[in-house]
């Protein structure tokens, strides 16, 4: 079995395992992860007067829910950005980040539908400024599976792999997951980038 097929099978197994975690356990684990992220953000704010720009994600189905962390970051005056998929075949990155305000969290067309592809010139995006990769100070990454060495198994689209190559060297990158998503070793190809830190509960 080649690495691609190993990934396909492992991805299916782990998504099934994640899907059977009870809602109550997901919420408890998400809270623990958010508390760790909040403490980390508080340390950043104490060390630097400049408010950081944070990139997060909206949970698809049964992913870690970062809502508690997002609300805290916005209250501190941080810029918070979410992924927005570019049109297929368009030049540049397939995924961009766009900032949102506290009052637009429910309205942004790309937050709760993170896979929808939107033309960057679409009028709906006018109130959600583009955040360039080099502007991001803290990137929280979703994943399907991970290993203790920082290996990350994504969804297979390569969007985050390409984005990780574009961010600046000062950006802190943290993956988040549930303990049920951990494996001994994630099958990796040459282009797969390990994450410097993964927080799980």
PDB file of N, CA, C and O in Angstrom, residues 106-164:
ATOM      1  N   UNK A 106     -21.275  35.995  12.539  1.00  0.00           N
ATOM      2  CA  UNK A 106     -22.404  35.180  12.082  1.00  0.00           C
ATOM      3  C   UNK A 106     -22.743  35.435  10.615  1.00  0.00           C
ATOM      4  O   UNK A 106     -23.480  34.651  10.011  1.00  0.00           O
ATOM      5  N   UNK A 107     -22.218  36.513  10.052  1.00  0.00           N
ATOM      6  CA  UNK A 107     -22.643  36.910   8.713  1.00  0.00           C
ATOM      7  C   UNK A 107     -21.648  36.599   7.598  1.00  0.00           C
ATOM      8  O   UNK A 107     -22.029  36.519   6.433  1.00  0.00           O
ATOM      9  N   UNK A 108     -20.374  36.460   7.935  1.00  0.00           N
ATOM     10  CA  UNK A 108     -19.364  36.244   6.894  1.00  0.00           C
ATOM     11  C   UNK A 108     -19.675  34.976   6.107  1.00  0.00           C
ATOM     12  O   UNK A 108     -19.860  33.908   6.698  1.00  0.00           O
ATOM     13  N   UNK A 109     -19.743  35.052   4.776  1.00  0.00           N
ATOM     14  CA  UNK A 109     -20.162  33.906   3.969  1.00  0.00           C
ATOM     15  C   UNK A 109     -19.167  32.752   3.955  1.00  0.00           C
ATOM     16  O   UNK A 109     -19.510  31.637   3.558  1.00  0.00           O
ATOM     17  N   UNK A 110     -17.941  32.982   4.410  1.00  0.00           N
ATOM     18  CA  UNK A 110     -16.903  31.953   4.326  1.00  0.00           C
ATOM     19  C   UNK A 110     -16.614  31.279   5.663  1.00  0.00           C
ATOM     20  O   UNK A 110     -15.852  30.315   5.718  1.00  0.00           O
ATOM     21  N   UNK A 111     -17.185  31.769   6.749  1.00  0.00           N
ATOM     22  CA  UNK A 111     -16.849  31.201   8.056  1.00  0.00           C
ATOM     23  C   UNK A 111     -17.509  29.844   8.266  1.00  0.00           C
ATOM     24  O   UNK A 111     -16.842  28.833   8.472  1.00  0.00           O
ATOM     25  N   UNK A 112     -18.822  29.812   8.208  1.00  0.00           N
ATOM     26  CA  UNK A 112     -19.518  28.551   8.462  1.00  0.00           C
ATOM     27  C   UNK A 112     -19.555  27.637   7.236  1.00  0.00           C
ATOM     28  O   UNK A 112     -19.974  26.486   7.331  1.00  0.00           O
ATOM     29  N   UNK A 113     -19.126  28.160   6.110  1.00  0.00           N
ATOM     30  CA  UNK A 113     -19.013  27.349   4.886  1.00  0.00           C
ATOM     31  C   UNK A 113     -17.576  27.447   4.373  1.00  0.00           C
ATOM     32  O   UNK A 113     -17.310  28.037   3.332  1.00  0.00           O
ATOM     33  N   UNK A 114     -16.616  26.885   5.135  1.00  0.00           N
ATOM     34  CA  UNK A 114     -15.207  27.103   4.820  1.00  0.00           C
ATOM     35  C   UNK A 114     -14.743  26.498   3.502  1.00  0.00           C
ATOM     36  O   UNK A 114     -13.658  26.846   3.023  1.00  0.00           O
ATOM     37  N   UNK A 115     -15.527  25.627   2.906  1.00  0.00           N
ATOM     38  CA  UNK A 115     -15.117  25.018   1.635  1.00  0.00           C
ATOM     39  C   UNK A 115     -15.673  25.748   0.419  1.00  0.00           C
ATOM     40  O   UNK A 115     -15.294  25.444  -0.716  1.00  0.00           O
ATOM     41  N   UNK A 116     -16.577  26.716   0.649  1.00  0.00           N
ATOM     42  CA  UNK A 116     -17.144  27.444  -0.480  1.00  0.00           C
ATOM     43  C   UNK A 116     -16.062  28.323  -1.098  1.00  0.00           C
ATOM     44  O   UNK A 116     -15.266  28.952  -0.400  1.00  0.00           O
ATOM     45  N   UNK A 117     -15.995  28.351  -2.439  1.00  0.00           N
ATOM     46  CA  UNK A 117     -14.995  29.148  -3.147  1.00  0.00           C
ATOM     47  C   UNK A 117     -15.626  30.474  -3.569  1.00  0.00           C
ATOM     48  O   UNK A 117     -16.706  30.486  -4.172  1.00  0.00           O
ATOM     49  N   UNK A 118     -14.953  31.561  -3.234  1.00  0.00           N
ATOM     50  CA  UNK A 118     -15.503  32.888  -3.485  1.00  0.00           C
ATOM     51  C   UNK A 118     -14.498  33.723  -4.267  1.00  0.00           C
ATOM     52  O   UNK A 118     -13.313  33.757  -3.948  1.00  0.00           O
ATOM     53  N   UNK A 119     -14.984  34.392  -5.288  1.00  0.00           N
ATOM     54  CA  UNK A 119     -14.154  35.310  -6.064  1.00  0.00           C
ATOM     55  C   UNK A 119     -13.665  36.429  -5.148  1.00  0.00           C
ATOM     56  O   UNK A 119     -14.470  37.060  -4.452  1.00  0.00           O
ATOM     57  N   UNK A 120     -12.349  36.698  -5.103  1.00  0.00           N
ATOM     58  CA  UNK A 120     -11.842  37.771  -4.237  1.00  0.00           C
ATOM     59  C   UNK A 120     -12.486  39.126  -4.512  1.00  0.00           C
ATOM     60  O   UNK A 120     -12.471  40.002  -3.643  1.00  0.00           O
ATOM     61  N   UNK A 121     -13.052  39.313  -5.729  1.00  0.00           N
ATOM     62  CA  UNK A 121     -13.697  40.579  -6.074  1.00  0.00           C
ATOM     63  C   UNK A 121     -15.186  40.587  -5.726  1.00  0.00           C
ATOM     64  O   UNK A 121     -15.868  41.579  -5.970  1.00  0.00           O
ATOM     65  N   UNK A 122     -15.678  39.503  -5.167  1.00  0.00           N
ATOM     66  CA  UNK A 122     -17.087  39.409  -4.787  1.00  0.00           C
ATOM     67  C   UNK A 122     -17.419  40.501  -3.760  1.00  0.00           C
ATOM     68  O   UNK A 122     -16.705  40.680  -2.767  1.00  0.00           O
ATOM     69  N   UNK A 123     -18.488  41.223  -3.989  1.00  0.00           N
ATOM     70  CA  UNK A 123     -18.889  42.322  -3.099  1.00  0.00           C
ATOM     71  C   UNK A 123     -19.113  41.855  -1.663  1.00  0.00           C
ATOM     72  O   UNK A 123     -18.984  42.644  -0.714  1.00  0.00           O
ATOM     73  N   UNK A 124     -19.450  40.577  -1.491  1.00  0.00           N
ATOM     74  CA  UNK A 124     -19.710  40.061  -0.136  1.00  0.00           C
ATOM     75  C   UNK A 124     -18.465  40.094   0.742  1.00  0.00           C
ATOM     76  O   UNK A 124     -18.556  40.042   1.969  1.00  0.00           O
ATOM     77  N   UNK A 125     -17.294  40.168   0.128  1.00  0.00           N
ATOM     78  CA  UNK A 125     -16.041  40.143   0.886  1.00  0.00           C
ATOM     79  C   UNK A 125     -15.537  41.540   1.233  1.00  0.00           C
ATOM     80  O   UNK A 125     -14.517  41.676   1.914  1.00  0.00           O
ATOM     81  N   UNK A 126     -16.243  42.563   0.800  1.00  0.00           N
ATOM     82  CA  UNK A 126     -15.760  43.937   0.957  1.00  0.00           C
ATOM     83  C   UNK A 126     -15.510  44.312   2.419  1.00  0.00           C
ATOM     84  O   UNK A 126     -14.576  45.057   2.724  1.00  0.00           O
ATOM     85  N   UNK A 127     -16.329  43.809   3.326  1.00  0.00           N
ATOM     86  CA  UNK A 127     -16.171  44.195   4.732  1.00  0.00           C
ATOM     87  C   UNK A 127     -15.265  43.251   5.517  1.00  0.00           C
ATOM     88  O   UNK A 127     -15.128  43.380   6.740  1.00  0.00           O
ATOM     89  N   UNK A 128     -14.613  42.313   4.808  1.00  0.00           N
ATOM     90  CA  UNK A 128     -13.716  41.365   5.468  1.00  0.00           C
ATOM     91  C   UNK A 128     -12.324  41.497   4.849  1.00  0.00           C
ATOM     92  O   UNK A 128     -11.992  40.801   3.889  1.00  0.00           O
ATOM     93  N   UNK A 129     -11.500  42.415   5.365  1.00  0.00           N
ATOM     94  CA  UNK A 129     -10.200  42.690   4.747  1.00  0.00           C
ATOM     95  C   UNK A 129      -9.307  41.457   4.631  1.00  0.00           C
ATOM     96  O   UNK A 129      -9.277  40.600   5.525  1.00  0.00           O
ATOM     97  N   UNK A 130      -8.595  41.393   3.533  1.00  0.00           N
ATOM     98  CA  UNK A 130      -7.640  40.320   3.312  1.00  0.00           C
ATOM     99  C   UNK A 130      -6.468  40.472   4.280  1.00  0.00           C
ATOM    100  O   UNK A 130      -5.945  41.565   4.468  1.00  0.00           O
ATOM    101  N   UNK A 131      -6.071  39.381   4.901  1.00  0.00           N
ATOM    102  CA  UNK A 131      -4.898  39.358   5.777  1.00  0.00           C
ATOM    103  C   UNK A 131      -3.824  38.540   5.063  1.00  0.00           C
ATOM    104  O   UNK A 131      -4.020  37.358   4.776  1.00  0.00           O
ATOM    105  N   UNK A 132      -2.709  39.169   4.767  1.00  0.00           N
ATOM    106  CA  UNK A 132      -1.631  38.482   4.067  1.00  0.00           C
ATOM    107  C   UNK A 132      -0.952  37.483   5.010  1.00  0.00           C
ATOM    108  O   UNK A 132      -0.911  37.691   6.232  1.00  0.00           O
ATOM    109  N   UNK A 133      -0.395  36.399   4.456  1.00  0.00           N
ATOM    110  CA  UNK A 133       0.259  35.396   5.313  1.00  0.00           C
ATOM    111  C   UNK A 133       1.335  35.971   6.226  1.00  0.00           C
ATOM    112  O   UNK A 133       1.453  35.573   7.387  1.00  0.00           O
ATOM    113  N   UNK A 134       2.083  36.934   5.726  1.00  0.00           N
ATOM    114  CA  UNK A 134       3.175  37.499   6.532  1.00  0.00           C
ATOM    115  C   UNK A 134       2.671  38.394   7.666  1.00  0.00           C
ATOM    116  O   UNK A 134       3.431  38.744   8.572  1.00  0.00           O
ATOM    117  N   UNK A 135       1.383  38.745   7.647  1.00  0.00           N
ATOM    118  CA  UNK A 135       0.808  39.578   8.704  1.00  0.00           C
ATOM    119  C   UNK A 135       0.333  38.765   9.903  1.00  0.00           C
ATOM    120  O   UNK A 135       0.007  39.328  10.945  1.00  0.00           O
ATOM    121  N   UNK A 136       0.272  37.461   9.764  1.00  0.00           N
ATOM    122  CA  UNK A 136      -0.279  36.608  10.819  1.00  0.00           C
ATOM    123  C   UNK A 136       0.782  36.316  11.880  1.00  0.00           C
ATOM    124  O   UNK A 136       1.897  35.912  11.572  1.00  0.00           O
ATOM    125  N   UNK A 137       0.398  36.533  13.125  1.00  0.00           N
ATOM    126  CA  UNK A 137       1.297  36.277  14.248  1.00  0.00           C
ATOM    127  C   UNK A 137       1.071  34.902  14.868  1.00  0.00           C
ATOM    128  O   UNK A 137       1.981  34.324  15.466  1.00  0.00           O
ATOM    129  N   UNK A 138      -0.148  34.395  14.741  1.00  0.00           N
ATOM    130  CA  UNK A 138      -0.513  33.152  15.418  1.00  0.00           C
ATOM    131  C   UNK A 138      -1.504  32.403  14.532  1.00  0.00           C
ATOM    132  O   UNK A 138      -2.572  32.923  14.215  1.00  0.00           O
ATOM    133  N   UNK A 139      -1.158  31.197  14.125  1.00  0.00           N
ATOM    134  CA  UNK A 139      -1.995  30.405  13.225  1.00  0.00           C
ATOM    135  C   UNK A 139      -2.414  29.127  13.920  1.00  0.00           C
ATOM    136  O   UNK A 139      -1.567  28.318  14.322  1.00  0.00           O
ATOM    137  N   UNK A 140      -3.720  28.941  14.093  1.00  0.00           N
ATOM    138  CA  UNK A 140      -4.265  27.725  14.697  1.00  0.00           C
ATOM    139  C   UNK A 140      -4.753  26.821  13.560  1.00  0.00           C
ATOM    140  O   UNK A 140      -5.613  27.223  12.770  1.00  0.00           O
ATOM    141  N   UNK A 141      -4.216  25.615  13.511  1.00  0.00           N
ATOM    142  CA  UNK A 141      -4.422  24.727  12.367  1.00  0.00           C
ATOM    143  C   UNK A 141      -5.317  23.538  12.734  1.00  0.00           C
ATOM    144  O   UNK A 141      -5.069  22.863  13.740  1.00  0.00           O
ATOM    145  N   UNK A 142      -6.318  23.233  11.915  1.00  0.00           N
ATOM    146  CA  UNK A 142      -7.130  22.032  12.136  1.00  0.00           C
ATOM    147  C   UNK A 142      -6.401  20.810  11.586  1.00  0.00           C
ATOM    148  O   UNK A 142      -5.484  20.933  10.771  1.00  0.00           O
ATOM    149  N   UNK A 143      -6.821  19.643  12.017  1.00  0.00           N
ATOM    150  CA  UNK A 143      -6.209  18.421  11.490  1.00  0.00           C
ATOM    151  C   UNK A 143      -7.143  17.233  11.685  1.00  0.00           C
ATOM    152  O   UNK A 143      -8.081  17.286  12.481  1.00  0.00           O
ATOM    153  N   UNK A 144      -6.850  16.188  10.925  1.00  0.00           N
ATOM    154  CA  UNK A 144      -7.618  14.943  11.066  1.00  0.00           C
ATOM    155  C   UNK A 144      -6.902  13.998  12.013  1.00  0.00           C
ATOM    156  O   UNK A 144      -7.520  13.311  12.814  1.00  0.00           O
ATOM    157  N   UNK A 145      -5.577  13.970  11.922  1.00  0.00           N
ATOM    158  CA  UNK A 145      -4.784  13.106  12.786  1.00  0.00           C
ATOM    159  C   UNK A 145      -3.424  13.719  13.041  1.00  0.00           C
ATOM    160  O   UNK A 145      -2.994  14.630  12.329  1.00  0.00           O
ATOM    161  N   UNK A 146      -2.761  13.224  14.074  1.00  0.00           N
ATOM    162  CA  UNK A 146      -1.428  13.735  14.393  1.00  0.00           C
ATOM    163  C   UNK A 146      -0.648  12.671  15.146  1.00  0.00           C
ATOM    164  O   UNK A 146      -1.213  11.687  15.656  1.00  0.00           O
ATOM    165  N   UNK A 147       0.667  12.867  15.220  1.00  0.00           N
ATOM    166  CA  UNK A 147       1.507  11.970  16.006  1.00  0.00           C
ATOM    167  C   UNK A 147       2.361  12.788  16.969  1.00  0.00           C
ATOM    168  O   UNK A 147       2.423  14.024  16.858  1.00  0.00           O
ATOM    169  N   UNK A 148       3.015  12.138  17.939  1.00  0.00           N
ATOM    170  CA  UNK A 148       3.792  12.879  18.949  1.00  0.00           C
ATOM    171  C   UNK A 148       4.963  13.671  18.371  1.00  0.00           C
ATOM    172  O   UNK A 148       5.499  14.559  19.041  1.00  0.00           O
ATOM    173  N   UNK A 149       5.374  13.372  17.149  1.00  0.00           N
ATOM    174  CA  UNK A 149       6.487  14.085  16.523  1.00  0.00           C
ATOM    175  C   UNK A 149       6.051  15.357  15.804  1.00  0.00           C
ATOM    176  O   UNK A 149       6.866  16.060  15.223  1.00  0.00           O
ATOM    177  N   UNK A 150       4.754  15.653  15.831  1.00  0.00           N
ATOM    178  CA  UNK A 150       4.246  16.839  15.154  1.00  0.00           C
ATOM    179  C   UNK A 150       3.734  16.561  13.761  1.00  0.00           C
ATOM    180  O   UNK A 150       3.338  17.485  13.046  1.00  0.00           O
ATOM    181  N   UNK A 151       3.741  15.309  13.363  1.00  0.00           N
ATOM    182  CA  UNK A 151       3.185  14.955  12.055  1.00  0.00           C
ATOM    183  C   UNK A 151       1.707  15.268  12.006  1.00  0.00           C
ATOM    184  O   UNK A 151       0.975  15.000  12.968  1.00  0.00           O
ATOM    185  N   UNK A 152       1.259  15.854  10.891  1.00  0.00           N
ATOM    186  CA  UNK A 152      -0.139  16.255  10.748  1.00  0.00           C
ATOM    187  C   UNK A 152      -0.764  15.564   9.553  1.00  0.00           C
ATOM    188  O   UNK A 152      -0.193  15.552   8.465  1.00  0.00           O
ATOM    189  N   UNK A 153      -1.930  14.998   9.770  1.00  0.00           N
ATOM    190  CA  UNK A 153      -2.724  14.455   8.675  1.00  0.00           C
ATOM    191  C   UNK A 153      -3.887  15.404   8.453  1.00  0.00           C
ATOM    192  O   UNK A 153      -4.739  15.581   9.328  1.00  0.00           O
ATOM    193  N   UNK A 154      -3.907  16.045   7.281  1.00  0.00           N
ATOM    194  CA  UNK A 154      -4.977  16.978   6.965  1.00  0.00           C
ATOM    195  C   UNK A 154      -6.092  16.303   6.185  1.00  0.00           C
ATOM    196  O   UNK A 154      -6.233  15.077   6.206  1.00  0.00           O
ATOM    197  N   UNK A 155      -6.842  17.105   5.468  1.00  0.00           N
ATOM    198  CA  UNK A 155      -7.995  16.582   4.743  1.00  0.00           C
ATOM    199  C   UNK A 155      -7.665  16.161   3.313  1.00  0.00           C
ATOM    200  O   UNK A 155      -8.530  15.688   2.589  1.00  0.00           O
ATOM    201  N   UNK A 156      -6.429  16.379   2.897  1.00  0.00           N
ATOM    202  CA  UNK A 156      -6.007  15.905   1.584  1.00  0.00           C
ATOM    203  C   UNK A 156      -5.973  16.951   0.499  1.00  0.00           C
ATOM    204  O   UNK A 156      -5.532  16.683  -0.614  1.00  0.00           O
ATOM    205  N   UNK A 157      -6.416  18.172   0.813  1.00  0.00           N
ATOM    206  CA  UNK A 157      -6.430  19.216  -0.207  1.00  0.00           C
ATOM    207  C   UNK A 157      -5.126  19.987  -0.332  1.00  0.00           C
ATOM    208  O   UNK A 157      -4.886  20.660  -1.331  1.00  0.00           O
ATOM    209  N   UNK A 158      -4.284  19.912   0.688  1.00  0.00           N
ATOM    210  CA  UNK A 158      -3.004  20.604   0.666  1.00  0.00           C
ATOM    211  C   UNK A 158      -3.083  22.099   0.909  1.00  0.00           C
ATOM    212  O   UNK A 158      -2.079  22.801   0.762  1.00  0.00           O
ATOM    213  N   UNK A 159      -4.257  22.606   1.294  1.00  0.00           N
ATOM    214  CA  UNK A 159      -4.415  24.054   1.467  1.00  0.00           C
ATOM    215  C   UNK A 159      -3.534  24.598   2.590  1.00  0.00           C
ATOM    216  O   UNK A 159      -2.883  25.630   2.425  1.00  0.00           O
ATOM    217  N   UNK A 160      -3.532  23.919   3.720  1.00  0.00           N
ATOM    218  CA  UNK A 160      -2.706  24.390   4.831  1.00  0.00           C
ATOM    219  C   UNK A 160      -1.222  24.148   4.576  1.00  0.00           C
ATOM    220  O   UNK A 160      -0.382  24.928   5.027  1.00  0.00           O
ATOM    221  N   UNK A 161      -0.880  23.067   3.887  1.00  0.00           N
ATOM    222  CA  UNK A 161       0.528  22.839   3.549  1.00  0.00           C
ATOM    223  C   UNK A 161       1.074  24.011   2.748  1.00  0.00           C
ATOM    224  O   UNK A 161       2.170  24.512   3.016  1.00  0.00           O
ATOM    225  N   UNK A 162       0.317  24.461   1.763  1.00  0.00           N
ATOM    226  CA  UNK A 162       0.769  25.589   0.946  1.00  0.00           C
ATOM    227  C   UNK A 162       0.773  26.884   1.757  1.00  0.00           C
ATOM    228  O   UNK A 162       1.661  27.727   1.590  1.00  0.00           O
ATOM    229  N   UNK A 163      -0.214  27.026   2.633  1.00  0.00           N
ATOM    230  CA  UNK A 163      -0.283  28.255   3.422  1.00  0.00           C
ATOM    231  C   UNK A 163       0.874  28.326   4.419  1.00  0.00           C
ATOM    232  O   UNK A 163       1.441  29.399   4.644  1.00  0.00           O
ATOM    233  N   UNK A 164       1.224  27.206   5.008  1.00  0.00           N
ATOM    234  CA  UNK A 164       2.325  27.180   5.972  1.00  0.00           C
ATOM    235  C   UNK A 164       3.646  27.588   5.332  1.00  0.00           C
ATOM    236  O   UNK A 164       4.520  28.150   5.997  1.00  0.00           O
TER     237      UNK A 164
END
